[in-house]
Short mmCIF file of C-alpha atoms in Angstrom, two decimals:
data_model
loop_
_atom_site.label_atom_id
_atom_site.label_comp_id
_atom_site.label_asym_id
_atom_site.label_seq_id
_atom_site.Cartn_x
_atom_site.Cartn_y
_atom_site.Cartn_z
CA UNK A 1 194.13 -61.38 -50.03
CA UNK A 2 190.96 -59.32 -49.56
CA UNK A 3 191.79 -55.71 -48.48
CA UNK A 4 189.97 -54.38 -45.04
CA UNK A 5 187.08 -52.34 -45.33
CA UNK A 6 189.81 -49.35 -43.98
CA UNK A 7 192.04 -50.24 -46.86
CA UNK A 8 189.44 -49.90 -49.29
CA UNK A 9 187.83 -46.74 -48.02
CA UNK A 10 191.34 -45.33 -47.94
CA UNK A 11 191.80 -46.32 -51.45
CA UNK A 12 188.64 -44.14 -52.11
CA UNK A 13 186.51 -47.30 -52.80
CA UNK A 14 182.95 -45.57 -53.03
CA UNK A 15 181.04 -48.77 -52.36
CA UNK A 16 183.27 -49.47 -49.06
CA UNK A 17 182.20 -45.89 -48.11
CA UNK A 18 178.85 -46.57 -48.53
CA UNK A 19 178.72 -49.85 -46.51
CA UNK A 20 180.64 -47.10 -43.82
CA UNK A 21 178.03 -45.22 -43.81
CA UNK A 22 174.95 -48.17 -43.72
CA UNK A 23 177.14 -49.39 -40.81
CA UNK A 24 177.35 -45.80 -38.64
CA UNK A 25 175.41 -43.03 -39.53
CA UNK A 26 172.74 -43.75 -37.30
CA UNK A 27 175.59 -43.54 -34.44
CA UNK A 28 176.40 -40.28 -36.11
CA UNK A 29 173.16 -39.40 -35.77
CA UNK A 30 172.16 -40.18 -32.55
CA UNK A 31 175.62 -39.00 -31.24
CA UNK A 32 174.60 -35.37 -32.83
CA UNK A 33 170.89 -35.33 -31.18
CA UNK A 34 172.59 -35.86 -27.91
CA UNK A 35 174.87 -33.13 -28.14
CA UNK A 36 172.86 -30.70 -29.75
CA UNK A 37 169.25 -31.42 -29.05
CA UNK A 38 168.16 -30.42 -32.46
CA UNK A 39 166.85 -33.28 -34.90
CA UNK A 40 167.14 -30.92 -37.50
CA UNK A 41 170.61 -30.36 -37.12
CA UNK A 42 172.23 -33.68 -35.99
CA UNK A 43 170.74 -34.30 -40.12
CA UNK A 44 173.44 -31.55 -41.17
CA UNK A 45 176.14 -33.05 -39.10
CA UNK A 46 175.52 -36.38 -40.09
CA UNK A 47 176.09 -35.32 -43.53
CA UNK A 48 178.55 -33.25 -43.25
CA UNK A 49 180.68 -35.72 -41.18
CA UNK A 50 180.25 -38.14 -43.80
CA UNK A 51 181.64 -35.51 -46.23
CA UNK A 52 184.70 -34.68 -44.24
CA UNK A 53 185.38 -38.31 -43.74
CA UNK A 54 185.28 -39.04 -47.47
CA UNK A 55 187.73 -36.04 -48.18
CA UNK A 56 190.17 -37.18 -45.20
CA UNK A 57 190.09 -41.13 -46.12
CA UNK A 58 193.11 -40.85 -46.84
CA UNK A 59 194.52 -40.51 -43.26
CA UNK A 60 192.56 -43.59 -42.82
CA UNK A 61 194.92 -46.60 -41.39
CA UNK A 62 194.77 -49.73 -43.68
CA UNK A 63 194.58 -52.24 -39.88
CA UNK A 64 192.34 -51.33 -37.08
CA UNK A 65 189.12 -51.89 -35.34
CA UNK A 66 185.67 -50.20 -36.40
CA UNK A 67 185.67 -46.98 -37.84
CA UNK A 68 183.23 -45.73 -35.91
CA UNK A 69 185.74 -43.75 -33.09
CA UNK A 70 187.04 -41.93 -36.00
CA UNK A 71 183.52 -41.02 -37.22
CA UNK A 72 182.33 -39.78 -34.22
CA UNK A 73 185.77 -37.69 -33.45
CA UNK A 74 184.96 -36.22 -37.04
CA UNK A 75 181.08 -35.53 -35.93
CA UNK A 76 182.51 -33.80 -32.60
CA UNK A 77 184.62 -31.36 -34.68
CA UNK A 78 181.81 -30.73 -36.70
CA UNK A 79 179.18 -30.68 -33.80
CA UNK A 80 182.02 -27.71 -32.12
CA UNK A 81 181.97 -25.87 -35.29
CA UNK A 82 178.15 -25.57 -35.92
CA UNK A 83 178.41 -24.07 -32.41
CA UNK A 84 180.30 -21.64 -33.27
CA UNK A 85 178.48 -20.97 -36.60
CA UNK A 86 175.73 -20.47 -34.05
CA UNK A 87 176.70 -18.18 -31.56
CA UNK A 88 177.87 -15.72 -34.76
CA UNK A 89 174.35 -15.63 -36.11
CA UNK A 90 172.93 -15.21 -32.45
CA UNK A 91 175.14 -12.19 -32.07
CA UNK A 92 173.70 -11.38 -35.53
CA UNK A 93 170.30 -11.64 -34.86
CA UNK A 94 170.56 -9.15 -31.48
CA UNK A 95 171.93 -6.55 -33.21
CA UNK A 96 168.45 -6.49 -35.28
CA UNK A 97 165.98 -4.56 -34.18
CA UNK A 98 163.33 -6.90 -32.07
CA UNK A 99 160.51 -8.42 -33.75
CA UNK A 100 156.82 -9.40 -32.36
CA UNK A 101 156.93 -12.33 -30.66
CA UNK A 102 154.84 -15.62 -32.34
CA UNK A 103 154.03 -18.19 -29.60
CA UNK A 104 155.73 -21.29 -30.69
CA UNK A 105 152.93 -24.48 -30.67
CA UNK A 106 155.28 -27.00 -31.61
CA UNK A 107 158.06 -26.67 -28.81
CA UNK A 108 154.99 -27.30 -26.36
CA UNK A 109 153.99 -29.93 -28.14
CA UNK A 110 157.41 -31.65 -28.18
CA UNK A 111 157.35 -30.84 -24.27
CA UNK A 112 155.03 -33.54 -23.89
CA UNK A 113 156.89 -36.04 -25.09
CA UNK A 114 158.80 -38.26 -22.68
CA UNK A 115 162.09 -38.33 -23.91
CA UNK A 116 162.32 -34.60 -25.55
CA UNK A 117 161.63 -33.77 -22.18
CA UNK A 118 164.72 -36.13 -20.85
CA UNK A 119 166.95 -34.86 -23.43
CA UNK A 120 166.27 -31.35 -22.78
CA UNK A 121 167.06 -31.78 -18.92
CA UNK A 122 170.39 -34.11 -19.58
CA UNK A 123 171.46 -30.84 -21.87
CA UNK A 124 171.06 -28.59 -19.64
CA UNK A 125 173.20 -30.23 -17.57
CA UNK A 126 175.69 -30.75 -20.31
CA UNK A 127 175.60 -27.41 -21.87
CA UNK A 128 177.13 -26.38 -18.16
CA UNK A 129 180.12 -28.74 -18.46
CA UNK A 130 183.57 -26.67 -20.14
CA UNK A 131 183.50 -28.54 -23.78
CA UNK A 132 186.05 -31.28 -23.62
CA UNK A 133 184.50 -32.63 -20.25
CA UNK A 134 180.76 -32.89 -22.43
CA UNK A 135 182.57 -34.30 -25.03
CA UNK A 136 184.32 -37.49 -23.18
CA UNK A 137 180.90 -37.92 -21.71
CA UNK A 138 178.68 -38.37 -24.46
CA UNK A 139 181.42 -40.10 -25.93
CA UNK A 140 181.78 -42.51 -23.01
CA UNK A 141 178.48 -43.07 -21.41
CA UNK A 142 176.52 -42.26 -24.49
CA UNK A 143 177.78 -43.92 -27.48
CA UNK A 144 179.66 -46.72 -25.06
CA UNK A 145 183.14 -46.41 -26.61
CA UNK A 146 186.07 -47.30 -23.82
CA UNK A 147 188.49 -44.86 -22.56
CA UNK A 148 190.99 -45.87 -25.46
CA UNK A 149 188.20 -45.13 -28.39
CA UNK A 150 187.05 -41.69 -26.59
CA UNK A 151 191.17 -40.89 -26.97
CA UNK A 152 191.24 -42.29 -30.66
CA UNK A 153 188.00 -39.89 -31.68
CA UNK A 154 189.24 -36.87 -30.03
CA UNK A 155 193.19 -37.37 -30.76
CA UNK A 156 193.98 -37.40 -27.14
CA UNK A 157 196.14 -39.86 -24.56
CA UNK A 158 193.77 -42.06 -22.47
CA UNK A 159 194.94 -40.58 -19.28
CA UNK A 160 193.07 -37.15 -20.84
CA UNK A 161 190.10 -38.61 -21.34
CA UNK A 162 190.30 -40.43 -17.70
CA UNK A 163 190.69 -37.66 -16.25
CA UNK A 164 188.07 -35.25 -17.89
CA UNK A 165 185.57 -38.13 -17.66
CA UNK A 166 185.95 -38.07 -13.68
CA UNK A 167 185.49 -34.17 -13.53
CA UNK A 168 182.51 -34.48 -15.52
CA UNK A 169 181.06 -37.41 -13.66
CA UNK A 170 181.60 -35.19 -10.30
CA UNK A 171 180.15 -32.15 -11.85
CA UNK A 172 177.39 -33.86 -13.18
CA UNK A 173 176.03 -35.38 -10.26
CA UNK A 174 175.31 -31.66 -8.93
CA UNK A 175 174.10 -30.25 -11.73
CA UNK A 176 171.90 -32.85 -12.49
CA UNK A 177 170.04 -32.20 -8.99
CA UNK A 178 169.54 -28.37 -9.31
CA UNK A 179 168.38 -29.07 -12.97
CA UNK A 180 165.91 -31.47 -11.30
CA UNK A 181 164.68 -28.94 -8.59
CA UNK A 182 164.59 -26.26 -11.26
CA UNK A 183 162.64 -28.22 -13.91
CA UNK A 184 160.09 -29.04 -11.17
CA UNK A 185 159.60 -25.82 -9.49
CA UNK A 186 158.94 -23.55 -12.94
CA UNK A 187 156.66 -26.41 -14.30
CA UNK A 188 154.72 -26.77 -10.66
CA UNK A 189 155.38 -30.63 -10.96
CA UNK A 190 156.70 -31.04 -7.38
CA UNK A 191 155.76 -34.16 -5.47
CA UNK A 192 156.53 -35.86 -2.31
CA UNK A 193 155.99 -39.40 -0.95
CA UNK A 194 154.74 -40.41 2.15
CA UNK A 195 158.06 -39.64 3.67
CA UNK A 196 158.29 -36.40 2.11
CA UNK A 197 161.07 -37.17 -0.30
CA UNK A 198 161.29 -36.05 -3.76
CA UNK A 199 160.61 -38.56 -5.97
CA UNK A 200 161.27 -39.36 -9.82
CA UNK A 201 164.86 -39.12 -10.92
CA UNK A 202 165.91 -36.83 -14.48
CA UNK A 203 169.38 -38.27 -14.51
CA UNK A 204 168.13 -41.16 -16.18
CA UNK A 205 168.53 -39.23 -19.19
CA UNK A 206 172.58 -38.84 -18.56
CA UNK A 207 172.59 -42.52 -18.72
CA UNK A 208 173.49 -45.22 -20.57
CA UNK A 209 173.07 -49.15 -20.65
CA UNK A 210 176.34 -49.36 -20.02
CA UNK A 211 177.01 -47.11 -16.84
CA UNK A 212 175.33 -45.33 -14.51
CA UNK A 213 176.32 -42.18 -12.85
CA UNK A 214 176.95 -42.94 -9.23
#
């Protein structure tokens, strides 16, 4: 009989791996843009996912589904700990003494764009959310995995990641608002309708094809 493809990357199969990684590094990827808002970086944690997954493949079970819960629980940890990696050379860099200031071209440029602009506002929101709750989320309503997937990547019981989803659903709704009001006002991009409602709506960027946040 002809093993699974988690049998074989268990085994430490390389060409398994590599069809692993054909199959779900560009969920990787786009799971690490979302959280991090950095091209450059979700690059790093795609690759360094991938590298922790080929040194843990042996935790892999030989029956199950896709891979691709475990993968993205594996980019999550990764994601947490280039935060942290972060905020230590932030704290770094203010104990220097300050530098003159270069205006930086290209983050106006990317302004323009559409969706930059979308992701920017959706993190914003997101950054304001305590970890875990951000974490179901984009796992969720993001990268569409059910409520028993979300608890597979992130080792936790359903009713966990239930629960955290609702709070962050709830908080999201209001901070997606005041991020609206506050991107408008400091860009002067205000406008009413004939009513004199507000129109346009940035929480389109804190959803996903398969659910919208009501």
């Amino acid at each position: 009989m002809e093993k699974s493809i988690r049998a074989r990357v268990r085994a430490g199969d390389s060409v398994a791996f590599g069809q692993v990684f054909e199959d779900h590094a560009r969920a990787v990827y786009r799971h690490a843009v979302r959280m991090t808002g950095d091209w450059v970086v979700a690059e790093d944690v795609v690759s360094l996912t991938f590298l922790e997954a080929w040194r843990l493949r042996a935790r892999v079970e030989p029956e199950g589904e896709s891979l691709r819960p475990w993968l993205l629980g594996i980019a999550t940890n990764v994601i947490r700990n280039t935060r942290r990696a972060a905020r230590r050379h932030q704290k770094a860099l203010a104990r220097l003494p300050p530098r003159e200031v270069v205006p930086d071209f290209a983050a106006e440029l990317t302004g323009r764009i559409a969706d930059a602009e979308q992701l920017v506002g959706a993190l914003a929101a997101l950054e304001q959310l305590r970890p875990a709750e951000r974490e179901v989320f984009a796992l969720y309503v993001w990268e569409g995995l059910d409520h028993a997937a979300v608890a597979e990547a992130l080792g936790k019981p359903v009713g966990t990641v239930r629960s955290r989803l609702s709070r962050a659903r709830s908080r999201l709704r209001e901070l997606t608002a005041k991020q609206l009001a506050a991107t408008r006002s400091a860009r002067g991009l205000q406008r009413t309708d004939t009513d004199g409602q507000v129109t346009g709506d940035c929480g389109l960027a804190v959803r996903s094809s398969k659910e919208t946040i009501r």
